[in-house]
C-alpha cells in the first residue's frame, strides 16, 4: 500500500481477509496486528464513524496537520481499508455480510465488539458459508458491558499499585487488558484460520475482556495464592515482588529503576555502590543468604537503605554510566517526550516514517515480531469511508 | 491429559509441537497459551531448573500442599511436558535438537528466551530441517538484557501513573509487557505455522520485549503525540484520559470506579446522583456541551465534585445497586482475596478444578477465548524433569 510494505516478502497471513466491525481499543488492535502480519483488514463503521472516531488524543494543529484528528483512531486503524455503511438498513447489513462471505478461501472472517446483532450473528453467516470464522469481543464474562478500567477495578491490581502507604487504588494508565484482549483475539483468529485450512471447519469464538484479565491473573498466580495460601501478597510500592528491584533518586533528582535478578547482578550492585562489606556484615548479622533471591527480597528495605546514598550522591550521568558498565538491569525513568527527544525511535529500525493524512509525518512502529529480518510495517489509516465505493 | 482436556474437540493447534527453552514470564506464557490452543508443548530446563524454578509466590503449607512450591512456575507451565538436560554437554544439546527436529510435520518449532546459543541457533537447526520455525525473545531492542520493570521505566507510563500530585514514578504491578510479549510470541509462532503449512517455509522470528512495548505505545498514540503535538498529556491520576471516568468513595469507605463513555451513560449518572439540574446549570455557565466526551473530560473535576456527595452518603450496597440498575459502567475495587471469597471464580465456567501436585486443588482458568462453546483448559504442570525419560 505504501513505502512501508515489503512487497517482496510473503507475510505469514498473506491471503487472509478480515472484516472488522469494531471500535475502541481491543478489537481495532486485533485488526492492525493482523494487518501487520499480512492480512487484508477492512474496518466497517456506521456512516459518520463509531463512538471512537474523535477520541483523544487529537492533533493540536502542529506538524502541518489540522486540529482535531484523532491520533488514537488513526493509530489503531493503520494498514486497514475503511468502509462505512448504514448498519440499520437492509442494504448496509447485506453489504457487510457480502464483504465477509464473498471473500475467497482466506476470507469469511468477522471480528467484532458489536455482538448481539442478529443480522451478522455466527449462525446467520454460517448458514451461507459453513466455514465462517467469527470472533466476538465481549465486556463482562456474562456479556454485560465492561471496559478496561472497570475490569481492572474488579480484579485486585489497583489496590496493590501505588506508593507504599497509599491505601487508595491506583489505576494503570496503559489499558493493559484492552491490549492483552486484542492480542488474544488476533491469536485466536489466526489459530482458527490454521485449523480451517487443515480441516475445513469454521469457528465461533467468544472472548470477554473480563475473562482475559481473569485468565492472565490465574496463570500468573494472583488468583491461585488466595485459594491455597493463608496470606496473600501485600503492596510493595515500586519494589519488585519476590526478588530484588526498586528505584532510587540520583543527585539530579531523576529516578532510576534497578533490578538484580541473579547473584551476579547483586554482586555487581554492591560493588558499584561500594557496599560489599556492609552488605556482607548485614547478611551475617541477620542470618540472610543474599545469593538467594528470597533473602534479597525479604531484606530489601535494609539493602535499599545501604544502596541509596551512592545513588543520591552521584549525578544521573554518573549513575547511568556505572550501571551500564555492570551486569545490573537498570533504566532511568523517562517521559514519552524524553523517549522521542532522545532519538530512541529514530535509531530503532522498528520505526519508519509514516505520512498519516490528518496527523502528518511521524515515526510509527511495525509489529514487534521481526520475521526473517523483516520489520512488518503497514501504511496509514484510510480516511473514514475511503474504500466504501471500492467495495460496493 | 486430565479431566480438563476436551478429548472430543479438535483444538485449533492440534498436531503442532513446540519446544520451549525458557524461563520467567513471557516465554513460558507463550507456551501455556499455545498448549491451551492444542499444541503439544515441551519445556526444556537445565538439570535442577532454570532461574525461575523457585520464584515467588510459593505455597505456604496450607491447602494440603508442602511449603515452597512455586505457584508462579506451576501456573506458567500448566499443560506442558517437562524435560531436563545438561545443556552444557554435547549429549544434552543433541537431545534438545532432536526434540525440535525429529517431531513430524507439526514440529520443528523452538521458542526461547535463551538466545545466542550457537548449538540451537536458527542457522544450525535450519541446516538440518529447512522448515524450522524459531522464535527468540530478547530484552532490549539491541539484544541487551532488559526486564519488564526496566522497559516500563524507559517508556513513560510510570511517570503518568499514580495519585495526582505524586510526582515520582509508579510501577505497574501487573508485568504487562511480559504478558503482551508472551502473547505476541504465541501469535507470531501460530502465524508462522500457518505460512509453513501453506508454503513449506520456516521462519526466524525475533521479538524484543522493548520493541513490544514501543510498538504498542506507538499504535496507541503515546509515542505519536510528542512527535506531532506541541503539548503531551499530563498525569490525570485515576481519571480516564479523554472521556469521563473516575473513582469515588462510598459511605463505607470503599471505592468504586465509574465510567460514562456515552451520552446515555452520562445522563444516567447525573440522574442517579440527583445532579441533572446542577450539571445542566454548570454546563450552561461554562459553555460546555456535556453530550460531547471532550467536554465531559475537560470539566471532569467540577463534574466529579458534583457527583461525589451522592457516593459519599450512600453505602456500598446502595451504590452498587443503583449503578447496576443504570447503564453506567461501574465496578467496586476488589482485592484478589475478595475475588476468590465472593465466588467470582466458582461461578465462571472459565475456571475448573485443577489438582496441581505441590500446590493442591484449586480453580484455574482456561484460555479466555472460547471456541465453539468449549473452554480450552489444560492439565497441571509436570514436575521438573517428569518427562525426561519419555523423550530419551
JSON list of C-alpha atoms in Angstrom, two decimals, chain A residues 108-324:
[
{"chain": "A", "resi": 108, "resn": "UNK", "atom": "CA", "xyz": [-15.16, -15.41, 5.69]},
{"chain": "A", "resi": 109, "resn": "UNK", "atom": "CA", "xyz": [-13.82, -13.88, 8.90]},
{"chain": "A", "resi": 110, "resn": "UNK", "atom": "CA", "xyz": [-15.56, -11.36, 11.16]},
{"chain": "A", "resi": 111, "resn": "UNK", "atom": "CA", "xyz": [-14.08, -9.69, 14.22]},
{"chain": "A", "resi": 112, "resn": "UNK", "atom": "CA", "xyz": [-16.44, -7.50, 16.21]},
{"chain": "A", "resi": 113, "resn": "UNK", "atom": "CA", "xyz": [-17.05, -5.93, 19.58]},
{"chain": "A", "resi": 114, "resn": "UNK", "atom": "CA", "xyz": [-20.61, -5.12, 18.49]},
{"chain": "A", "resi": 115, "resn": "UNK", "atom": "CA", "xyz": [-22.09, -8.52, 19.12]},
{"chain": "A", "resi": 116, "resn": "UNK", "atom": "CA", "xyz": [-25.68, -9.39, 19.66]},
{"chain": "A", "resi": 117, "resn": "UNK", "atom": "CA", "xyz": [-26.71, -8.26, 16.17]},
{"chain": "A", "resi": 118, "resn": "UNK", "atom": "CA", "xyz": [-28.78, -11.00, 14.66]},
{"chain": "A", "resi": 119, "resn": "UNK", "atom": "CA", "xyz": [-28.04, -9.96, 11.10]},
{"chain": "A", "resi": 120, "resn": "UNK", "atom": "CA", "xyz": [-24.32, -10.65, 11.49]},
{"chain": "A", "resi": 121, "resn": "UNK", "atom": "CA", "xyz": [-24.50, -13.45, 14.06]},
{"chain": "A", "resi": 122, "resn": "UNK", "atom": "CA", "xyz": [-22.37, -16.54, 13.60]},
{"chain": "A", "resi": 123, "resn": "UNK", "atom": "CA", "xyz": [-25.45, -18.63, 12.92]},
{"chain": "A", "resi": 124, "resn": "UNK", "atom": "CA", "xyz": [-26.72, -16.27, 10.24]},
{"chain": "A", "resi": 125, "resn": "UNK", "atom": "CA", "xyz": [-23.33, -16.13, 8.50]},
{"chain": "A", "resi": 126, "resn": "UNK", "atom": "CA", "xyz": [-22.68, -19.87, 8.87]},
{"chain": "A", "resi": 127, "resn": "UNK", "atom": "CA", "xyz": [-25.97, -20.60, 7.16]},
{"chain": "A", "resi": 128, "resn": "UNK", "atom": "CA", "xyz": [-24.47, -19.13, 3.98]},
{"chain": "A", "resi": 129, "resn": "UNK", "atom": "CA", "xyz": [-20.84, -20.10, 4.48]},
{"chain": "A", "resi": 130, "resn": "UNK", "atom": "CA", "xyz": [-20.24, -23.11, 6.72]},
{"chain": "A", "resi": 131, "resn": "UNK", "atom": "CA", "xyz": [-16.55, -22.38, 7.29]},
{"chain": "A", "resi": 132, "resn": "UNK", "atom": "CA", "xyz": [-17.04, -18.84, 8.59]},
{"chain": "A", "resi": 133, "resn": "UNK", "atom": "CA", "xyz": [-14.87, -17.70, 11.49]},
{"chain": "A", "resi": 134, "resn": "UNK", "atom": "CA", "xyz": [-16.38, -15.15, 13.86]},
{"chain": "A", "resi": 135, "resn": "UNK", "atom": "CA", "xyz": [-14.78, -13.63, 16.90]},
{"chain": "A", "resi": 136, "resn": "UNK", "atom": "CA", "xyz": [-16.95, -11.64, 19.25]},
{"chain": "A", "resi": 137, "resn": "UNK", "atom": "CA", "xyz": [-15.27, -9.50, 21.89]},
{"chain": "A", "resi": 138, "resn": "UNK", "atom": "CA", "xyz": [-17.43, -9.04, 24.98]},
{"chain": "A", "resi": 139, "resn": "UNK", "atom": "CA", "xyz": [-17.05, -6.95, 28.13]},
{"chain": "A", "resi": 140, "resn": "UNK", "atom": "CA", "xyz": [-18.00, -8.90, 31.24]},
{"chain": "A", "resi": 141, "resn": "UNK", "atom": "CA", "xyz": [-17.85, -12.68, 31.49]},
{"chain": "A", "resi": 142, "resn": "UNK", "atom": "CA", "xyz": [-21.63, -12.66, 31.42]},
{"chain": "A", "resi": 143, "resn": "UNK", "atom": "CA", "xyz": [-21.72, -10.46, 28.32]},
{"chain": "A", "resi": 144, "resn": "UNK", "atom": "CA", "xyz": [-22.63, -7.24, 30.12]},
{"chain": "A", "resi": 145, "resn": "UNK", "atom": "CA", "xyz": [-20.77, -4.05, 29.11]},
{"chain": "A", "resi": 146, "resn": "UNK", "atom": "CA", "xyz": [-17.42, -3.57, 30.81]},
{"chain": "A", "resi": 147, "resn": "UNK", "atom": "CA", "xyz": [-14.28, -1.66, 29.94]},
{"chain": "A", "resi": 148, "resn": "UNK", "atom": "CA", "xyz": [-10.62, -1.92, 30.87]},
{"chain": "A", "resi": 149, "resn": "UNK", "atom": "CA", "xyz": [-10.98, 0.38, 33.88]},
{"chain": "A", "resi": 150, "resn": "UNK", "atom": "CA", "xyz": [-13.95, -1.44, 35.40]},
{"chain": "A", "resi": 151, "resn": "UNK", "atom": "CA", "xyz": [-12.48, -4.89, 34.75]},
{"chain": "A", "resi": 152, "resn": "UNK", "atom": "CA", "xyz": [-9.21, -3.83, 36.35]},
{"chain": "A", "resi": 153, "resn": "UNK", "atom": "CA", "xyz": [-11.00, -2.35, 39.39]},
{"chain": "A", "resi": 154, "resn": "UNK", "atom": "CA", "xyz": [-12.72, -5.68, 39.97]},
{"chain": "A", "resi": 155, "resn": "UNK", "atom": "CA", "xyz": [-9.56, -7.73, 39.80]},
{"chain": "A", "resi": 156, "resn": "UNK", "atom": "CA", "xyz": [-7.13, -6.62, 42.51]},
{"chain": "A", "resi": 157, "resn": "UNK", "atom": "CA", "xyz": [-4.26, -4.89, 40.73]},
{"chain": "A", "resi": 158, "resn": "UNK", "atom": "CA", "xyz": [-5.19, -1.25, 41.56]},
{"chain": "A", "resi": 159, "resn": "UNK", "atom": "CA", "xyz": [-5.26, -1.98, 45.30]},
{"chain": "A", "resi": 160, "resn": "UNK", "atom": "CA", "xyz": [-1.69, -3.35, 45.09]},
{"chain": "A", "resi": 161, "resn": "UNK", "atom": "CA", "xyz": [-0.42, -0.48, 42.93]},
{"chain": "A", "resi": 162, "resn": "UNK", "atom": "CA", "xyz": [0.95, 2.86, 44.09]},
{"chain": "A", "resi": 163, "resn": "UNK", "atom": "CA", "xyz": [3.35, 4.34, 46.59]},
{"chain": "A", "resi": 164, "resn": "UNK", "atom": "CA", "xyz": [3.76, 2.44, 49.85]},
{"chain": "A", "resi": 165, "resn": "UNK", "atom": "CA", "xyz": [1.37, 3.80, 52.45]},
{"chain": "A", "resi": 166, "resn": "UNK", "atom": "CA", "xyz": [-1.13, 4.96, 49.80]},
{"chain": "A", "resi": 167, "resn": "UNK", "atom": "CA", "xyz": [-4.17, 2.84, 50.56]},
{"chain": "A", "resi": 168, "resn": "UNK", "atom": "CA", "xyz": [-6.48, 4.03, 47.78]},
{"chain": "A", "resi": 169, "resn": "UNK", "atom": "CA", "xyz": [-6.49, 2.16, 44.49]},
{"chain": "A", "resi": 170, "resn": "UNK", "atom": "CA", "xyz": [-4.26, 3.35, 41.65]},
{"chain": "A", "resi": 171, "resn": "UNK", "atom": "CA", "xyz": [-5.43, 2.75, 38.09]},
{"chain": "A", "resi": 172, "resn": "UNK", "atom": "CA", "xyz": [-2.93, 1.77, 35.45]},
{"chain": "A", "resi": 173, "resn": "UNK", "atom": "CA", "xyz": [-2.53, 4.27, 32.60]},
{"chain": "A", "resi": 174, "resn": "UNK", "atom": "CA", "xyz": [-1.76, 1.66, 29.97]},
{"chain": "A", "resi": 175, "resn": "UNK", "atom": "CA", "xyz": [-5.10, -0.03, 29.10]},
{"chain": "A", "resi": 176, "resn": "UNK", "atom": "CA", "xyz": [-3.35, -3.35, 29.62]},
{"chain": "A", "resi": 177, "resn": "UNK", "atom": "CA", "xyz": [-6.45, -5.57, 29.43]},
{"chain": "A", "resi": 178, "resn": "UNK", "atom": "CA", "xyz": [-7.59, -3.98, 26.20]},
{"chain": "A", "resi": 179, "resn": "UNK", "atom": "CA", "xyz": [-4.16, -4.63, 24.71]},
{"chain": "A", "resi": 180, "resn": "UNK", "atom": "CA", "xyz": [-3.99, -8.18, 26.04]},
{"chain": "A", "resi": 181, "resn": "UNK", "atom": "CA", "xyz": [-7.53, -8.88, 24.80]},
{"chain": "A", "resi": 182, "resn": "UNK", "atom": "CA", "xyz": [-6.74, -7.53, 21.33]},
{"chain": "A", "resi": 183, "resn": "UNK", "atom": "CA", "xyz": [-3.72, -9.80, 21.08]},
{"chain": "A", "resi": 184, "resn": "UNK", "atom": "CA", "xyz": [-5.67, -12.85, 22.29]},
{"chain": "A", "resi": 185, "resn": "UNK", "atom": "CA", "xyz": [-8.22, -12.02, 19.61]},
{"chain": "A", "resi": 186, "resn": "UNK", "atom": "CA", "xyz": [-5.54, -11.86, 16.91]},
{"chain": "A", "resi": 187, "resn": "UNK", "atom": "CA", "xyz": [-4.11, -15.16, 18.15]},
{"chain": "A", "resi": 188, "resn": "UNK", "atom": "CA", "xyz": [-7.48, -16.89, 18.30]},
{"chain": "A", "resi": 189, "resn": "UNK", "atom": "CA", "xyz": [-8.39, -15.80, 14.76]},
{"chain": "A", "resi": 190, "resn": "UNK", "atom": "CA", "xyz": [-5.01, -16.92, 13.42]},
{"chain": "A", "resi": 191, "resn": "UNK", "atom": "CA", "xyz": [-5.30, -20.30, 15.14]},
{"chain": "A", "resi": 192, "resn": "UNK", "atom": "CA", "xyz": [-8.83, -20.67, 13.73]},
{"chain": "A", "resi": 193, "resn": "UNK", "atom": "CA", "xyz": [-7.54, -19.87, 10.22]},
{"chain": "A", "resi": 194, "resn": "UNK", "atom": "CA", "xyz": [-4.90, -22.57, 10.64]},
{"chain": "A", "resi": 195, "resn": "UNK", "atom": "CA", "xyz": [-7.48, -25.12, 11.72]},
{"chain": "A", "resi": 196, "resn": "UNK", "atom": "CA", "xyz": [-9.82, -24.19, 8.88]},
{"chain": "A", "resi": 197, "resn": "UNK", "atom": "CA", "xyz": [-7.02, -24.68, 6.37]},
{"chain": "A", "resi": 198, "resn": "UNK", "atom": "CA", "xyz": [-6.37, -28.10, 7.91]},
{"chain": "A", "resi": 199, "resn": "UNK", "atom": "CA", "xyz": [-9.93, -29.34, 8.36]},
{"chain": "A", "resi": 200, "resn": "UNK", "atom": "CA", "xyz": [-12.33, -27.01, 6.57]},
{"chain": "A", "resi": 201, "resn": "UNK", "atom": "CA", "xyz": [-14.05, -26.16, 9.85]},
{"chain": "A", "resi": 202, "resn": "UNK", "atom": "CA", "xyz": [-15.09, -22.66, 10.85]},
{"chain": "A", "resi": 203, "resn": "UNK", "atom": "CA", "xyz": [-15.12, -21.37, 14.42]},
{"chain": "A", "resi": 204, "resn": "UNK", "atom": "CA", "xyz": [-17.41, -19.30, 16.63]},
{"chain": "A", "resi": 205, "resn": "UNK", "atom": "CA", "xyz": [-15.08, -17.63, 19.13]},
{"chain": "A", "resi": 206, "resn": "UNK", "atom": "CA", "xyz": [-16.18, -15.55, 22.11]},
{"chain": "A", "resi": 207, "resn": "UNK", "atom": "CA", "xyz": [-13.64, -13.54, 24.07]},
{"chain": "A", "resi": 208, "resn": "UNK", "atom": "CA", "xyz": [-14.77, -11.47, 27.08]},
{"chain": "A", "resi": 209, "resn": "UNK", "atom": "CA", "xyz": [-12.43, -8.75, 28.28]},
{"chain": "A", "resi": 210, "resn": "UNK", "atom": "CA", "xyz": [-13.09, -9.82, 31.87]},
{"chain": "A", "resi": 211, "resn": "UNK", "atom": "CA", "xyz": [-12.16, -13.45, 31.13]},
{"chain": "A", "resi": 212, "resn": "UNK", "atom": "CA", "xyz": [-8.94, -12.24, 29.51]},
{"chain": "A", "resi": 213, "resn": "UNK", "atom": "CA", "xyz": [-7.97, -10.49, 32.72]},
{"chain": "A", "resi": 214, "resn": "UNK", "atom": "CA", "xyz": [-9.08, -13.40, 34.93]},
{"chain": "A", "resi": 215, "resn": "UNK", "atom": "CA", "xyz": [-7.18, -15.92, 32.81]},
{"chain": "A", "resi": 216, "resn": "UNK", "atom": "CA", "xyz": [-3.91, -13.96, 32.91]},
{"chain": "A", "resi": 217, "resn": "UNK", "atom": "CA", "xyz": [-4.27, -13.33, 36.65]},
{"chain": "A", "resi": 218, "resn": "UNK", "atom": "CA", "xyz": [-4.87, -17.05, 37.18]},
{"chain": "A", "resi": 219, "resn": "UNK", "atom": "CA", "xyz": [-1.91, -18.18, 35.08]},
{"chain": "A", "resi": 220, "resn": "UNK", "atom": "CA", "xyz": [0.42, -15.71, 36.81]},
{"chain": "A", "resi": 221, "resn": "UNK", "atom": "CA", "xyz": [-0.66, -16.94, 40.25]},
{"chain": "A", "resi": 222, "resn": "UNK", "atom": "CA", "xyz": [-2.51, -13.86, 41.56]},
{"chain": "A", "resi": 223, "resn": "UNK", "atom": "CA", "xyz": [-5.78, -15.79, 41.81]},
{"chain": "A", "resi": 224, "resn": "UNK", "atom": "CA", "xyz": [-4.14, -19.01, 42.99]},
{"chain": "A", "resi": 225, "resn": "UNK", "atom": "CA", "xyz": [-2.45, -17.51, 46.07]},
{"chain": "A", "resi": 226, "resn": "UNK", "atom": "CA", "xyz": [-5.70, -16.61, 47.87]},
{"chain": "A", "resi": 227, "resn": "UNK", "atom": "CA", "xyz": [-7.01, -20.11, 47.23]},
{"chain": "A", "resi": 228, "resn": "UNK", "atom": "CA", "xyz": [-4.03, -22.08, 48.51]},
{"chain": "A", "resi": 229, "resn": "UNK", "atom": "CA", "xyz": [-2.10, -19.82, 50.90]},
{"chain": "A", "resi": 230, "resn": "UNK", "atom": "CA", "xyz": [-3.07, -18.41, 54.27]},
{"chain": "A", "resi": 231, "resn": "UNK", "atom": "CA", "xyz": [-1.74, -14.97, 53.37]},
{"chain": "A", "resi": 232, "resn": "UNK", "atom": "CA", "xyz": [-1.86, -13.03, 50.13]},
{"chain": "A", "resi": 233, "resn": "UNK", "atom": "CA", "xyz": [0.78, -10.66, 48.93]},
{"chain": "A", "resi": 234, "resn": "UNK", "atom": "CA", "xyz": [0.78, -7.08, 50.14]},
{"chain": "A", "resi": 235, "resn": "UNK", "atom": "CA", "xyz": [1.54, -3.90, 48.26]},
{"chain": "A", "resi": 236, "resn": "UNK", "atom": "CA", "xyz": [5.27, -3.34, 47.82]},
{"chain": "A", "resi": 237, "resn": "UNK", "atom": "CA", "xyz": [5.21, 0.08, 46.17]},
{"chain": "A", "resi": 238, "resn": "UNK", "atom": "CA", "xyz": [7.83, 0.22, 43.43]},
{"chain": "A", "resi": 239, "resn": "UNK", "atom": "CA", "xyz": [9.69, -2.83, 44.79]},
{"chain": "A", "resi": 240, "resn": "UNK", "atom": "CA", "xyz": [9.57, -5.89, 42.57]},
{"chain": "A", "resi": 241, "resn": "UNK", "atom": "CA", "xyz": [7.78, -8.78, 44.27]},
{"chain": "A", "resi": 242, "resn": "UNK", "atom": "CA", "xyz": [9.84, -11.83, 45.18]},
{"chain": "A", "resi": 243, "resn": "UNK", "atom": "CA", "xyz": [13.27, -10.62, 44.08]},
{"chain": "A", "resi": 244, "resn": "UNK", "atom": "CA", "xyz": [15.42, -7.52, 44.43]},
{"chain": "A", "resi": 245, "resn": "UNK", "atom": "CA", "xyz": [14.34, -4.49, 42.43]},
{"chain": "A", "resi": 246, "resn": "UNK", "atom": "CA", "xyz": [13.45, -0.91, 43.32]},
{"chain": "A", "resi": 247, "resn": "UNK", "atom": "CA", "xyz": [14.00, 2.68, 42.24]},
{"chain": "A", "resi": 248, "resn": "UNK", "atom": "CA", "xyz": [16.47, 5.28, 43.53]},
{"chain": "A", "resi": 249, "resn": "UNK", "atom": "CA", "xyz": [16.79, 9.04, 43.26]},
{"chain": "A", "resi": 250, "resn": "UNK", "atom": "CA", "xyz": [20.02, 10.42, 41.79]},
{"chain": "A", "resi": 251, "resn": "UNK", "atom": "CA", "xyz": [21.79, 13.62, 42.87]},
{"chain": "A", "resi": 252, "resn": "UNK", "atom": "CA", "xyz": [19.98, 15.37, 40.00]},
{"chain": "A", "resi": 253, "resn": "UNK", "atom": "CA", "xyz": [16.58, 14.28, 41.30]},
{"chain": "A", "resi": 254, "resn": "UNK", "atom": "CA", "xyz": [15.99, 11.79, 38.49]},
{"chain": "A", "resi": 255, "resn": "UNK", "atom": "CA", "xyz": [14.91, 8.28, 39.36]},
{"chain": "A", "resi": 256, "resn": "UNK", "atom": "CA", "xyz": [16.39, 5.01, 38.15]},
{"chain": "A", "resi": 257, "resn": "UNK", "atom": "CA", "xyz": [14.83, 1.56, 38.26]},
{"chain": "A", "resi": 258, "resn": "UNK", "atom": "CA", "xyz": [17.31, -1.13, 39.30]},
{"chain": "A", "resi": 259, "resn": "UNK", "atom": "CA", "xyz": [16.76, -4.90, 39.22]},
{"chain": "A", "resi": 260, "resn": "UNK", "atom": "CA", "xyz": [19.17, -7.56, 40.49]},
{"chain": "A", "resi": 261, "resn": "UNK", "atom": "CA", "xyz": [17.72, -10.91, 39.43]},
{"chain": "A", "resi": 262, "resn": "UNK", "atom": "CA", "xyz": [20.82, -13.08, 39.75]},
{"chain": "A", "resi": 263, "resn": "UNK", "atom": "CA", "xyz": [23.68, -13.38, 42.27]},
{"chain": "A", "resi": 264, "resn": "UNK", "atom": "CA", "xyz": [25.96, -11.79, 39.66]},
{"chain": "A", "resi": 265, "resn": "UNK", "atom": "CA", "xyz": [23.65, -8.78, 39.24]},
{"chain": "A", "resi": 266, "resn": "UNK", "atom": "CA", "xyz": [23.53, -8.38, 43.00]},
{"chain": "A", "resi": 267, "resn": "UNK", "atom": "CA", "xyz": [27.30, -8.67, 43.43]},
{"chain": "A", "resi": 268, "resn": "UNK", "atom": "CA", "xyz": [27.80, -6.00, 40.78]},
{"chain": "A", "resi": 269, "resn": "UNK", "atom": "CA", "xyz": [25.28, -3.76, 42.50]},
{"chain": "A", "resi": 270, "resn": "UNK", "atom": "CA", "xyz": [27.06, -3.98, 45.87]},
{"chain": "A", "resi": 271, "resn": "UNK", "atom": "CA", "xyz": [30.41, -3.36, 44.18]},
{"chain": "A", "resi": 272, "resn": "UNK", "atom": "CA", "xyz": [29.39, -0.30, 42.23]},
{"chain": "A", "resi": 273, "resn": "UNK", "atom": "CA", "xyz": [27.68, 1.22, 45.27]},
{"chain": "A", "resi": 274, "resn": "UNK", "atom": "CA", "xyz": [30.71, 0.42, 47.47]},
{"chain": "A", "resi": 275, "resn": "UNK", "atom": "CA", "xyz": [28.58, -1.59, 49.89]},
{"chain": "A", "resi": 276, "resn": "UNK", "atom": "CA", "xyz": [30.05, -5.09, 49.53]},
{"chain": "A", "resi": 277, "resn": "UNK", "atom": "CA", "xyz": [31.47, -5.19, 53.04]},
{"chain": "A", "resi": 278, "resn": "UNK", "atom": "CA", "xyz": [28.42, -3.58, 54.61]},
{"chain": "A", "resi": 279, "resn": "UNK", "atom": "CA", "xyz": [26.02, -5.95, 52.81]},
{"chain": "A", "resi": 280, "resn": "UNK", "atom": "CA", "xyz": [28.10, -8.96, 53.91]},
{"chain": "A", "resi": 281, "resn": "UNK", "atom": "CA", "xyz": [28.10, -7.75, 57.52]},
{"chain": "A", "resi": 282, "resn": "UNK", "atom": "CA", "xyz": [24.35, -7.16, 57.48]},
{"chain": "A", "resi": 283, "resn": "UNK", "atom": "CA", "xyz": [23.77, -10.57, 55.89]},
{"chain": "A", "resi": 284, "resn": "UNK", "atom": "CA", "xyz": [25.76, -12.25, 58.63]},
{"chain": "A", "resi": 285, "resn": "UNK", "atom": "CA", "xyz": [24.04, -10.32, 61.41]},
{"chain": "A", "resi": 286, "resn": "UNK", "atom": "CA", "xyz": [20.57, -11.13, 60.02]},
{"chain": "A", "resi": 287, "resn": "UNK", "atom": "CA", "xyz": [21.35, -14.72, 59.08]},
{"chain": "A", "resi": 288, "resn": "UNK", "atom": "CA", "xyz": [20.49, -13.92, 55.48]},
{"chain": "A", "resi": 289, "resn": "UNK", "atom": "CA", "xyz": [21.96, -15.55, 52.37]},
{"chain": "A", "resi": 290, "resn": "UNK", "atom": "CA", "xyz": [21.94, -12.87, 49.69]},
{"chain": "A", "resi": 291, "resn": "UNK", "atom": "CA", "xyz": [22.83, -15.37, 46.99]},
{"chain": "A", "resi": 292, "resn": "UNK", "atom": "CA", "xyz": [19.13, -16.36, 47.33]},
{"chain": "A", "resi": 293, "resn": "UNK", "atom": "CA", "xyz": [16.59, -14.07, 45.71]},
{"chain": "A", "resi": 294, "resn": "UNK", "atom": "CA", "xyz": [14.14, -14.74, 48.55]},
{"chain": "A", "resi": 295, "resn": "UNK", "atom": "CA", "xyz": [16.55, -13.24, 51.06]},
{"chain": "A", "resi": 296, "resn": "UNK", "atom": "CA", "xyz": [17.30, -10.30, 48.79]},
{"chain": "A", "resi": 297, "resn": "UNK", "atom": "CA", "xyz": [13.54, -9.70, 48.64]},
{"chain": "A", "resi": 298, "resn": "UNK", "atom": "CA", "xyz": [12.82, -10.17, 52.34]},
{"chain": "A", "resi": 299, "resn": "UNK", "atom": "CA", "xyz": [15.58, -7.78, 53.37]},
{"chain": "A", "resi": 300, "resn": "UNK", "atom": "CA", "xyz": [15.08, -5.36, 50.51]},
{"chain": "A", "resi": 301, "resn": "UNK", "atom": "CA", "xyz": [14.48, -2.35, 52.71]},
{"chain": "A", "resi": 302, "resn": "UNK", "atom": "CA", "xyz": [17.79, -2.56, 54.56]},
{"chain": "A", "resi": 303, "resn": "UNK", "atom": "CA", "xyz": [19.55, -3.29, 51.27]},
{"chain": "A", "resi": 304, "resn": "UNK", "atom": "CA", "xyz": [17.92, -0.32, 49.57]},
{"chain": "A", "resi": 305, "resn": "UNK", "atom": "CA", "xyz": [18.90, 1.88, 52.53]},
{"chain": "A", "resi": 306, "resn": "UNK", "atom": "CA", "xyz": [22.51, 0.77, 52.07]},
{"chain": "A", "resi": 307, "resn": "UNK", "atom": "CA", "xyz": [22.47, 1.45, 48.30]},
{"chain": "A", "resi": 308, "resn": "UNK", "atom": "CA", "xyz": [20.54, 4.73, 48.29]},
{"chain": "A", "resi": 309, "resn": "UNK", "atom": "CA", "xyz": [23.35, 7.08, 49.41]},
{"chain": "A", "resi": 310, "resn": "UNK", "atom": "CA", "xyz": [25.52, 6.15, 46.44]},
{"chain": "A", "resi": 311, "resn": "UNK", "atom": "CA", "xyz": [22.69, 6.99, 44.02]},
{"chain": "A", "resi": 312, "resn": "UNK", "atom": "CA", "xyz": [21.86, 10.19, 45.91]},
{"chain": "A", "resi": 313, "resn": "UNK", "atom": "CA", "xyz": [25.43, 11.46, 45.73]},
{"chain": "A", "resi": 314, "resn": "UNK", "atom": "CA", "xyz": [26.07, 10.76, 42.06]},
{"chain": "A", "resi": 315, "resn": "UNK", "atom": "CA", "xyz": [24.70, 12.59, 39.05]},
{"chain": "A", "resi": 316, "resn": "UNK", "atom": "CA", "xyz": [22.33, 10.82, 36.71]},
{"chain": "A", "resi": 317, "resn": "UNK", "atom": "CA", "xyz": [25.09, 10.63, 34.11]},
{"chain": "A", "resi": 318, "resn": "UNK", "atom": "CA", "xyz": [27.46, 9.01, 36.60]},
{"chain": "A", "resi": 319, "resn": "UNK", "atom": "CA", "xyz": [24.80, 6.57, 37.76]},
{"chain": "A", "resi": 320, "resn": "UNK", "atom": "CA", "xyz": [23.86, 5.59, 34.22]},
{"chain": "A", "resi": 321, "resn": "UNK", "atom": "CA", "xyz": [27.47, 5.18, 33.20]},
{"chain": "A", "resi": 322, "resn": "UNK", "atom": "CA", "xyz": [28.35, 2.97, 36.19]},
{"chain": "A", "resi": 323, "resn": "UNK", "atom": "CA", "xyz": [25.23, 0.82, 35.75]},
{"chain": "A", "resi": 324, "resn": "UNK", "atom": "CA", "xyz": [25.85, 0.40, 32.02]}
]
